mmCIF file of C-alpha atoms in Angstrom:
data_model
loop_
_atom_site.group_PDB
_atom_site.id
_atom_site.type_symbol
_atom_site.label_atom_id
_atom_site.label_comp_id
_atom_site.label_asym_id
_atom_site.label_seq_id
_atom_site.Cartn_x
_atom_site.Cartn_y
_atom_site.Cartn_z
ATOM 1 C CA UNK A 1 0.000 0.000 0.000
ATOM 2 C CA UNK A 2 1.351 3.451 -0.941
ATOM 3 C CA UNK A 3 2.090 6.084 1.686
ATOM 4 C CA UNK A 4 -0.765 8.485 2.518
ATOM 5 C CA UNK A 5 -0.925 11.630 0.375
ATOM 6 C CA UNK A 6 -1.746 13.705 3.468
ATOM 7 C CA UNK A 7 -0.750 13.100 7.083
ATOM 8 C CA UNK A 8 -1.805 15.611 9.761
ATOM 9 C CA UNK A 9 -0.606 15.182 13.338
ATOM 10 C CA UNK A 10 -1.583 17.212 16.429
ATOM 11 C CA UNK A 11 -2.354 20.365 14.432
ATOM 12 C CA UNK A 12 -2.982 23.497 16.513
ATOM 13 C CA UNK A 13 -3.996 26.771 14.825
ATOM 14 C CA UNK A 14 -4.970 29.770 16.922
ATOM 15 C CA UNK A 15 -6.083 33.392 16.719
ATOM 16 C CA UNK A 16 -5.545 36.168 19.261
ATOM 17 C CA UNK A 17 -8.668 37.613 20.848
ATOM 18 C CA UNK A 18 -9.587 40.216 23.456
ATOM 19 C CA UNK A 19 -9.796 37.398 25.991
ATOM 20 C CA UNK A 20 -6.523 35.724 25.012
ATOM 21 C CA UNK A 21 -5.502 32.988 22.611
ATOM 22 C CA UNK A 22 -8.318 31.131 20.815
ATOM 23 C CA UNK A 23 -7.454 27.743 19.302
ATOM 24 C CA UNK A 24 -9.719 27.230 16.284
ATOM 25 C CA UNK A 25 -8.016 23.880 15.605
ATOM 26 C CA UNK A 26 -6.762 22.112 18.706
ATOM 27 C CA UNK A 27 -4.823 18.860 18.338
ATOM 28 C CA UNK A 28 -6.317 17.487 15.111
ATOM 29 C CA UNK A 29 -4.833 14.365 13.462
ATOM 30 C CA UNK A 30 -5.925 12.438 10.354
ATOM 31 C CA UNK A 31 -4.636 10.824 7.158
ATOM 32 C CA UNK A 32 -5.807 10.701 3.548
ATOM 33 C CA UNK A 33 -4.808 8.016 1.043
ATOM 34 C CA UNK A 34 -4.449 8.286 -2.709
ATOM 35 C CA UNK A 35 -7.831 8.267 -4.485
ATOM 36 C CA UNK A 36 -9.734 8.565 -1.200
ATOM 37 C CA UNK A 37 -12.391 11.135 -0.278
ATOM 38 C CA UNK A 38 -12.416 12.191 3.378
ATOM 39 C CA UNK A 39 -15.262 14.457 4.512
ATOM 40 C CA UNK A 40 -14.582 16.784 7.437
ATOM 41 C CA UNK A 41 -17.995 17.696 8.860
ATOM 42 C CA UNK A 42 -19.462 19.743 11.686
ATOM 43 C CA UNK A 43 -21.393 22.892 12.504
ATOM 44 C CA UNK A 44 -20.281 26.327 11.325
ATOM 45 C CA UNK A 45 -17.448 27.597 13.500
ATOM 46 C CA UNK A 46 -16.149 24.172 14.513
ATOM 47 C CA UNK A 47 -12.765 24.697 12.797
ATOM 48 C CA UNK A 48 -13.248 22.907 9.455
ATOM 49 C CA UNK A 49 -12.226 25.773 7.163
ATOM 50 C CA UNK A 50 -9.309 26.799 9.388
ATOM 51 C CA UNK A 51 -8.074 23.204 9.184
ATOM 52 C CA UNK A 52 -8.245 23.369 5.379
ATOM 53 C CA UNK A 53 -6.401 26.710 5.221
ATOM 54 C CA UNK A 54 -3.749 25.423 7.620
ATOM 55 C CA UNK A 55 -2.839 22.577 5.265
ATOM 56 C CA UNK A 56 -1.435 25.010 2.691
ATOM 57 C CA UNK A 57 -0.331 27.646 5.222
ATOM 58 C CA UNK A 58 -3.035 30.049 4.105
ATOM 59 C CA UNK A 59 -4.355 30.964 7.565
ATOM 60 C CA UNK A 60 -5.130 34.708 7.498
ATOM 61 C CA UNK A 61 -3.183 36.913 9.893
ATOM 62 C CA UNK A 62 -3.174 37.355 12.834
ATOM 63 C CA UNK A 63 -3.955 33.635 12.985
ATOM 64 C CA UNK A 64 -1.015 31.258 13.140
ATOM 65 C CA UNK A 65 -0.192 27.569 13.147
ATOM 66 C CA UNK A 66 1.240 26.977 16.602
ATOM 67 C CA UNK A 67 2.348 23.378 16.414
ATOM 68 C CA UNK A 68 1.871 19.993 14.807
ATOM 69 C CA UNK A 69 2.889 18.357 11.555
ATOM 70 C CA UNK A 70 1.419 18.502 8.029
ATOM 71 C CA UNK A 71 2.960 16.174 5.448
ATOM 72 C CA UNK A 72 1.806 16.367 1.829
ATOM 73 C CA UNK A 73 3.302 13.760 -0.510
ATOM 74 C CA UNK A 74 5.954 13.101 2.134
ATOM 75 C CA UNK A 75 7.031 16.747 2.538
ATOM 76 C CA UNK A 76 6.696 18.604 5.836
ATOM 77 C CA UNK A 77 4.695 21.694 4.884
ATOM 78 C CA UNK A 78 5.310 23.622 8.107
ATOM 79 C CA UNK A 79 9.087 23.717 7.627
ATOM 80 C CA UNK A 80 9.179 24.497 3.896
ATOM 81 C CA UNK A 81 10.615 27.847 2.777
ATOM 82 C CA UNK A 82 8.124 30.035 0.910
ATOM 83 C CA UNK A 83 9.727 29.282 -2.479
ATOM 84 C CA UNK A 84 9.233 25.538 -1.957
ATOM 85 C CA UNK A 85 5.754 26.042 -0.530
ATOM 86 C CA UNK A 86 4.656 27.779 -3.740
ATOM 87 C CA UNK A 87 5.696 24.682 -5.684
ATOM 88 C CA UNK A 88 3.636 22.462 -3.379
ATOM 89 C CA UNK A 89 0.569 24.679 -3.842
ATOM 90 C CA UNK A 90 -0.964 23.752 -7.166
ATOM 91 C CA UNK A 91 1.483 20.991 -8.074
ATOM 92 C CA UNK A 92 1.038 18.665 -5.085
ATOM 93 C CA UNK A 93 -2.079 20.156 -3.496
ATOM 94 C CA UNK A 94 -4.763 22.568 -4.664
ATOM 95 C CA UNK A 95 -7.793 24.151 -3.044
ATOM 96 C CA UNK A 96 -11.319 24.965 -4.196
ATOM 97 C CA UNK A 97 -12.522 27.837 -2.053
ATOM 98 C CA UNK A 98 -16.037 28.256 -0.703
ATOM 99 C CA UNK A 99 -16.933 31.385 -2.693
ATOM 100 C CA UNK A 100 -15.515 31.586 -6.241
ATOM 101 C CA UNK A 101 -16.219 35.322 -6.594
ATOM 102 C CA UNK A 102 -13.753 36.073 -3.809
ATOM 103 C CA UNK A 103 -11.135 33.754 -5.338
ATOM 104 C CA UNK A 104 -11.268 34.907 -8.972
ATOM 105 C CA UNK A 105 -9.923 38.308 -10.013
ATOM 106 C CA UNK A 106 -12.816 40.398 -11.401
ATOM 107 C CA UNK A 107 -10.544 42.267 -13.858
ATOM 108 C CA UNK A 108 -8.876 39.273 -15.558
ATOM 109 C CA UNK A 109 -10.588 36.779 -17.853
ATOM 110 C CA UNK A 110 -11.133 33.338 -16.354
ATOM 111 C CA UNK A 111 -9.016 31.702 -19.033
ATOM 112 C CA UNK A 112 -6.075 34.012 -18.375
ATOM 113 C CA UNK A 113 -6.258 33.184 -14.669
ATOM 114 C CA UNK A 114 -5.921 29.450 -15.344
ATOM 115 C CA UNK A 115 -3.125 30.093 -17.872
ATOM 116 C CA UNK A 116 -1.247 32.077 -15.221
ATOM 117 C CA UNK A 117 -1.464 29.150 -12.802
ATOM 118 C CA UNK A 118 -0.163 26.760 -15.467
ATOM 119 C CA UNK A 119 2.751 28.929 -16.572
ATOM 120 C CA UNK A 120 3.750 29.639 -12.984
ATOM 121 C CA UNK A 121 4.569 25.955 -12.508
ATOM 122 C CA UNK A 122 5.378 24.669 -16.005
ATOM 123 C CA UNK A 123 7.665 25.887 -18.796
ATOM 124 C CA UNK A 124 5.051 26.113 -21.547
ATOM 125 C CA UNK A 125 4.188 28.817 -24.059
ATOM 126 C CA UNK A 126 1.072 30.975 -24.057
ATOM 127 C CA UNK A 127 -0.563 29.118 -26.958
ATOM 128 C CA UNK A 128 -0.031 25.698 -25.381
ATOM 129 C CA UNK A 129 -1.302 26.974 -22.026
ATOM 130 C CA UNK A 130 -4.438 28.298 -23.725
ATOM 131 C CA UNK A 131 -5.056 24.911 -25.371
ATOM 132 C CA UNK A 132 -4.588 23.143 -22.036
ATOM 133 C CA UNK A 133 -6.986 25.553 -20.339
ATOM 134 C CA UNK A 134 -9.647 25.066 -23.006
ATOM 135 C CA UNK A 135 -9.284 21.295 -22.616
ATOM 136 C CA UNK A 136 -9.690 21.685 -18.845
ATOM 137 C CA UNK A 137 -12.843 23.769 -19.336
ATOM 138 C CA UNK A 138 -14.220 20.986 -21.544
ATOM 139 C CA UNK A 139 -13.248 18.397 -18.943
ATOM 140 C CA UNK A 140 -15.131 20.141 -16.140
ATOM 141 C CA UNK A 141 -18.233 20.613 -18.270
ATOM 142 C CA UNK A 142 -18.003 24.309 -19.223
ATOM 143 C CA UNK A 143 -19.968 24.669 -22.480
ATOM 144 C CA UNK A 144 -18.424 26.519 -25.448
ATOM 145 C CA UNK A 145 -15.067 26.440 -23.699
ATOM 146 C CA UNK A 146 -13.192 28.439 -26.345
ATOM 147 C CA UNK A 147 -15.410 31.504 -26.005
ATOM 148 C CA UNK A 148 -15.718 31.145 -22.207
ATOM 149 C CA UNK A 149 -11.936 31.449 -22.011
ATOM 150 C CA UNK A 150 -12.293 35.201 -22.660
ATOM 151 C CA UNK A 151 -15.176 35.745 -20.212
ATOM 152 C CA UNK A 152 -14.830 37.737 -16.993
ATOM 153 C CA UNK A 153 -16.124 36.186 -13.754
ATOM 154 C CA UNK A 154 -19.159 38.499 -13.571
ATOM 155 C CA UNK A 155 -20.297 37.148 -16.946
ATOM 156 C CA UNK A 156 -20.576 33.590 -15.616
ATOM 157 C CA UNK A 157 -23.193 31.913 -13.420
ATOM 158 C CA UNK A 158 -22.293 30.621 -9.964
ATOM 159 C CA UNK A 159 -22.082 27.072 -11.285
ATOM 160 C CA UNK A 160 -19.746 28.039 -14.133
ATOM 161 C CA UNK A 161 -17.501 30.055 -11.801
ATOM 162 C CA UNK A 162 -17.231 27.034 -9.522
ATOM 163 C CA UNK A 163 -16.291 24.882 -12.535
ATOM 164 C CA UNK A 164 -13.578 27.408 -13.416
ATOM 165 C CA UNK A 165 -12.236 27.079 -9.857
ATOM 166 C CA UNK A 166 -12.222 23.293 -10.189
ATOM 167 C CA UNK A 167 -10.432 23.554 -13.564
ATOM 168 C CA UNK A 168 -7.816 25.843 -11.993
ATOM 169 C CA UNK A 169 -7.359 23.476 -9.061
ATOM 170 C CA UNK A 170 -6.909 20.485 -11.371
ATOM 171 C CA UNK A 171 -4.716 22.264 -13.921
ATOM 172 C CA UNK A 172 -1.517 20.716 -12.555
ATOM 173 C CA UNK A 173 -3.089 17.353 -11.688
ATOM 174 C CA UNK A 174 -2.442 17.690 -7.928
ATOM 175 C CA UNK A 175 -2.307 14.596 -5.746
ATOM 176 C CA UNK A 176 -4.481 16.322 -3.114
ATOM 177 C CA UNK A 177 -7.588 18.446 -3.700
ATOM 178 C CA UNK A 178 -8.997 20.429 -0.762
ATOM 179 C CA UNK A 179 -12.624 21.409 -1.406
ATOM 180 C CA UNK A 180 -14.076 23.874 1.123
ATOM 181 C CA UNK A 181 -17.889 23.842 0.859
ATOM 182 C CA UNK A 182 -17.645 23.551 -2.959
ATOM 183 C CA UNK A 183 -21.432 23.484 -3.522
ATOM 184 C CA UNK A 184 -22.768 25.785 -0.783
ATOM 185 C CA UNK A 185 -23.781 28.714 -3.038
ATOM 186 C CA UNK A 186 -25.225 26.559 -5.840
ATOM 187 C CA UNK A 187 -28.758 25.440 -6.538
ATOM 188 C CA UNK A 188 -29.634 21.765 -6.169
ATOM 189 C CA UNK A 189 -29.296 20.896 -9.861
ATOM 190 C CA UNK A 190 -25.872 22.520 -10.258
ATOM 191 C CA UNK A 191 -24.787 21.032 -6.922
ATOM 192 C CA UNK A 192 -25.520 17.528 -8.217
ATOM 193 C CA UNK A 193 -23.538 18.229 -11.385
ATOM 194 C CA UNK A 194 -20.518 19.517 -9.447
ATOM 195 C CA UNK A 195 -20.550 16.477 -7.149
ATOM 196 C CA UNK A 196 -20.730 14.136 -10.142
ATOM 197 C CA UNK A 197 -17.857 16.024 -11.746
ATOM 198 C CA UNK A 198 -15.683 15.742 -8.620
ATOM 199 C CA UNK A 199 -16.465 12.037 -8.350
ATOM 200 C CA UNK A 200 -15.517 11.423 -11.997
ATOM 201 C CA UNK A 201 -12.281 13.401 -11.736
ATOM 202 C CA UNK A 202 -11.310 11.627 -8.520
ATOM 203 C CA UNK A 203 -11.785 8.238 -10.177
ATOM 204 C CA UNK A 204 -10.015 9.260 -13.386
ATOM 205 C CA UNK A 205 -6.991 10.989 -11.836
ATOM 206 C CA UNK A 206 -6.739 9.125 -8.519
ATOM 207 C CA UNK A 207 -6.782 12.444 -6.686
ATOM 208 C CA UNK A 208 -7.225 12.379 -2.911
ATOM 209 C CA UNK A 209 -9.990 14.785 -1.848
ATOM 210 C CA UNK A 210 -10.501 16.464 1.513
ATOM 211 C CA UNK A 211 -14.112 17.634 1.441
ATOM 212 C CA UNK A 212 -15.026 20.331 3.972
ATOM 213 C CA UNK A 213 -18.793 20.548 4.460
ATOM 214 C CA UNK A 214 -21.689 20.747 6.887
ATOM 215 C CA UNK A 215 -24.040 19.098 4.363
ATOM 216 C CA UNK A 216 -24.471 15.401 5.179
ATOM 217 C CA UNK A 217 -26.289 14.853 1.885
ATOM 218 C CA UNK A 218 -23.131 15.885 0.042
ATOM 219 C CA UNK A 219 -21.104 13.619 2.335
ATOM 220 C CA UNK A 220 -23.314 10.636 1.508
ATOM 221 C CA UNK A 221 -22.838 11.296 -2.212
ATOM 222 C CA UNK A 222 -19.072 11.596 -2.268
ATOM 223 C CA UNK A 223 -17.186 10.513 0.865
ATOM 224 C CA UNK A 224 -15.354 7.260 1.544
ATOM 225 C CA UNK A 225 -14.573 8.225 5.140
ATOM 226 C CA UNK A 226 -15.928 10.857 7.533
ATOM 227 C CA UNK A 227 -14.275 12.812 10.344
ATOM 228 C CA UNK A 228 -16.672 14.719 12.627
ATOM 229 C CA UNK A 229 -15.349 17.915 14.180
ATOM 230 C CA UNK A 230 -16.643 19.810 17.197
ATOM 231 C CA UNK A 231 -15.125 22.913 18.848
ATOM 232 C CA UNK A 232 -11.716 22.419 17.240
ATOM 233 C CA UNK A 233 -11.354 18.667 17.842
ATOM 234 C CA UNK A 234 -12.318 15.457 16.063
ATOM 235 C CA UNK A 235 -14.936 13.441 17.966
ATOM 236 C CA UNK A 236 -15.692 10.544 15.587
ATOM 237 C CA UNK A 237 -14.013 8.995 12.536
ATOM 238 C CA UNK A 238 -14.943 6.069 10.330
ATOM 239 C CA UNK A 239 -16.139 4.954 6.932
ATOM 240 C CA UNK A 240 -19.221 6.582 5.455
ATOM 241 C CA UNK A 241 -21.264 3.496 6.315
ATOM 242 C CA UNK A 242 -19.980 3.411 9.898
ATOM 243 C CA UNK A 243 -20.580 7.064 10.691
ATOM 244 C CA UNK A 244 -23.868 7.550 8.827
ATOM 245 C CA UNK A 245 -25.248 4.097 9.607
ATOM 246 C CA UNK A 246 -23.897 3.470 13.110
ATOM 247 C CA UNK A 247 -22.970 6.840 14.600
ATOM 248 C CA UNK A 248 -21.877 6.490 18.212
ATOM 249 C CA UNK A 249 -20.890 9.941 19.441
ATOM 250 C CA UNK A 250 -23.863 11.937 20.821
ATOM 251 C CA UNK A 251 -22.850 14.929 18.699
ATOM 252 C CA UNK A 252 -22.765 12.911 15.470
ATOM 253 C CA UNK A 253 -26.155 11.412 16.327
ATOM 254 C CA UNK A 254 -27.506 14.900 16.929
ATOM 255 C CA UNK A 255 -26.278 16.064 13.516
ATOM 256 C CA UNK A 256 -27.931 13.105 11.808
ATOM 257 C CA UNK A 257 -31.255 13.646 13.596
ATOM 258 C CA UNK A 258 -31.268 17.249 12.367
ATOM 259 C CA UNK A 259 -31.152 16.185 8.692
ATOM 260 C CA UNK A 260 -34.525 16.351 6.873
ATOM 261 C CA UNK A 261 -35.825 12.980 5.644
ATOM 262 C CA UNK A 262 -38.700 12.026 3.342
ATOM 263 C CA UNK A 263 -39.549 9.270 5.780
ATOM 264 C CA UNK A 264 -40.100 11.835 8.532
ATOM 265 C CA UNK A 265 -42.324 14.194 6.577
ATOM 266 C CA UNK A 266 -44.439 16.316 8.899
ATOM 267 C CA UNK A 267 -42.212 15.647 11.892
ATOM 268 C CA UNK A 268 -40.423 18.484 13.625
ATOM 269 C CA UNK A 269 -36.668 18.341 13.008
ATOM 270 C CA UNK A 270 -34.566 17.543 16.036
ATOM 271 C CA UNK A 271 -32.041 20.119 17.168
ATOM 272 C CA UNK A 272 -28.948 20.041 19.331
ATOM 273 C CA UNK A 273 -29.679 22.125 22.417
ATOM 274 C CA UNK A 274 -27.386 25.018 23.277
ATOM 275 C CA UNK A 275 -24.581 26.569 21.243
ATOM 276 C CA UNK A 276 -20.960 25.749 20.458
ATOM 277 C CA UNK A 277 -18.841 27.190 23.317
ATOM 278 C CA UNK A 278 -16.333 29.907 22.535
ATOM 279 C CA UNK A 279 -12.674 28.881 22.844
ATOM 280 C CA UNK A 280 -12.506 30.585 26.238
ATOM 281 C CA UNK A 281 -15.629 28.760 27.494
ATOM 282 C CA UNK A 282 -14.739 25.243 26.375
ATOM 283 C CA UNK A 283 -14.782 22.581 29.103
ATOM 284 C CA UNK A 284 -11.440 21.061 30.062
ATOM 285 C CA UNK A 285 -12.806 17.611 29.271
ATOM 286 C CA UNK A 286 -15.244 16.709 26.493
ATOM 287 C CA UNK A 287 -16.167 19.908 24.691
ATOM 288 C CA UNK A 288 -19.622 18.607 23.842
ATOM 289 C CA UNK A 289 -20.449 17.946 27.498
ATOM 290 C CA UNK A 290 -22.227 21.322 27.896
ATOM 291 C CA UNK A 291 -24.803 20.239 25.272
ATOM 292 C CA UNK A 292 -24.748 16.455 25.627
ATOM 293 C CA UNK A 293 -28.006 14.802 26.802
ATOM 294 C CA UNK A 294 -26.157 11.750 28.203
ATOM 295 C CA UNK A 295 -23.043 13.359 29.725
ATOM 296 C CA UNK A 296 -21.466 11.661 32.725
ATOM 297 C CA UNK A 297 -20.168 13.561 35.795
ATOM 298 C CA UNK A 298 -16.572 13.093 34.566
ATOM 299 C CA UNK A 299 -17.205 14.424 31.032
ATOM 300 C CA UNK A 300 -16.673 18.195 31.654
ATOM 301 C CA UNK A 301 -13.319 17.708 33.390
ATOM 302 C CA UNK A 302 -11.752 14.561 31.871
ATOM 303 C CA UNK A 303 -10.725 14.657 28.170
ATOM 304 C CA UNK A 304 -11.899 11.447 26.429
ATOM 305 C CA UNK A 305 -9.380 9.245 24.641
ATOM 306 C CA UNK A 306 -9.774 7.221 21.457
ATOM 307 C CA UNK A 307 -12.302 4.411 21.778
ATOM 308 C CA UNK A 308 -12.240 1.908 18.867
ATOM 309 C CA UNK A 309 -15.794 0.804 18.036
ATOM 310 C CA UNK A 310 -14.926 -1.284 14.969
ATOM 311 C CA UNK A 311 -11.927 -1.503 12.616
ATOM 312 C CA UNK A 312 -11.401 2.044 11.326
ATOM 313 C CA UNK A 313 -14.226 3.461 13.502
ATOM 314 C CA UNK A 314 -13.015 5.577 16.442
ATOM 315 C CA UNK A 315 -15.046 7.671 18.912
ATOM 316 C CA UNK A 316 -13.852 10.070 21.609
ATOM 317 C CA UNK A 317 -16.589 9.738 24.218
ATOM 318 C CA UNK A 318 -16.647 8.543 27.838
ATOM 319 C CA UNK A 319 -20.237 7.276 27.482
ATOM 320 C CA UNK A 320 -19.365 5.038 24.542
ATOM 321 C CA UNK A 321 -16.198 3.823 26.282
ATOM 322 C CA UNK A 322 -18.253 2.924 29.374
ATOM 323 C CA UNK A 323 -20.861 1.057 27.307
ATOM 324 C CA UNK A 324 -18.212 -0.982 25.497
ATOM 325 C CA UNK A 325 -16.448 -1.828 28.767
ATOM 326 C CA UNK A 326 -19.532 -3.521 30.217
#
């Protein structure tokens, strides 16, 4: 078996605040193999997007990566000089950002932006780069690719802009694709097309995909494995079938109960009581204990360790550990 494309160990990324340091990502570890899709899920503000930005050292200032290890294709990202890091971005790993309008320059044609990315990393002429870009536009399903090359972002629909972002991300055939909420701003029809496109490209190129999302429907469509994040930490990891079909952590179960279902038409959707604690208000122990309906007396003060439920299925929960110990 080949080495993982991505290995993250004990990642801590923090931001200063009026009340002191706030760790948005606090001791996160996971791996991603070639051709695999790992979905990182959780409520807004749990640290998913900061995790994604940390992988390519794109955390906005004054945030900073405090500690940990990030290895992409065997290279330690956190110790790379900026010149080497630029080569990793795009060539080894690329990112599709949540909102394409904030990622595309409004004053440069979309084709020219992809050409720039190509020529930054490869010694090819302008004509060849244009041909490659047009082929990429065809590949990601942009109609009339030759004429779209000369379009500005404001002339394209949300779905087409997202396809341009995917084409740019795939231009150098990266081994790792980081997709941060790639379908959030799209209607249901376009969302389905984008997911199908990502699935096809992953199978064709063998690209590993880290999918950042809060949408469990998207997860069910695309993911091989799922990592559930809460208040900066991972609380449950497993295959798609394990997490969606046999969720064990109370937080994961709460997320699943809050998803609309045709079989529950007319029923009131369940909700997770309370709110995610701020970094300064997090319990010393299990961070979900302030909202957990089954919390034990030890939960707020004793951090839970890894509890294997099945091969590849791990939960960090005192309640589950106690149940399995009986």
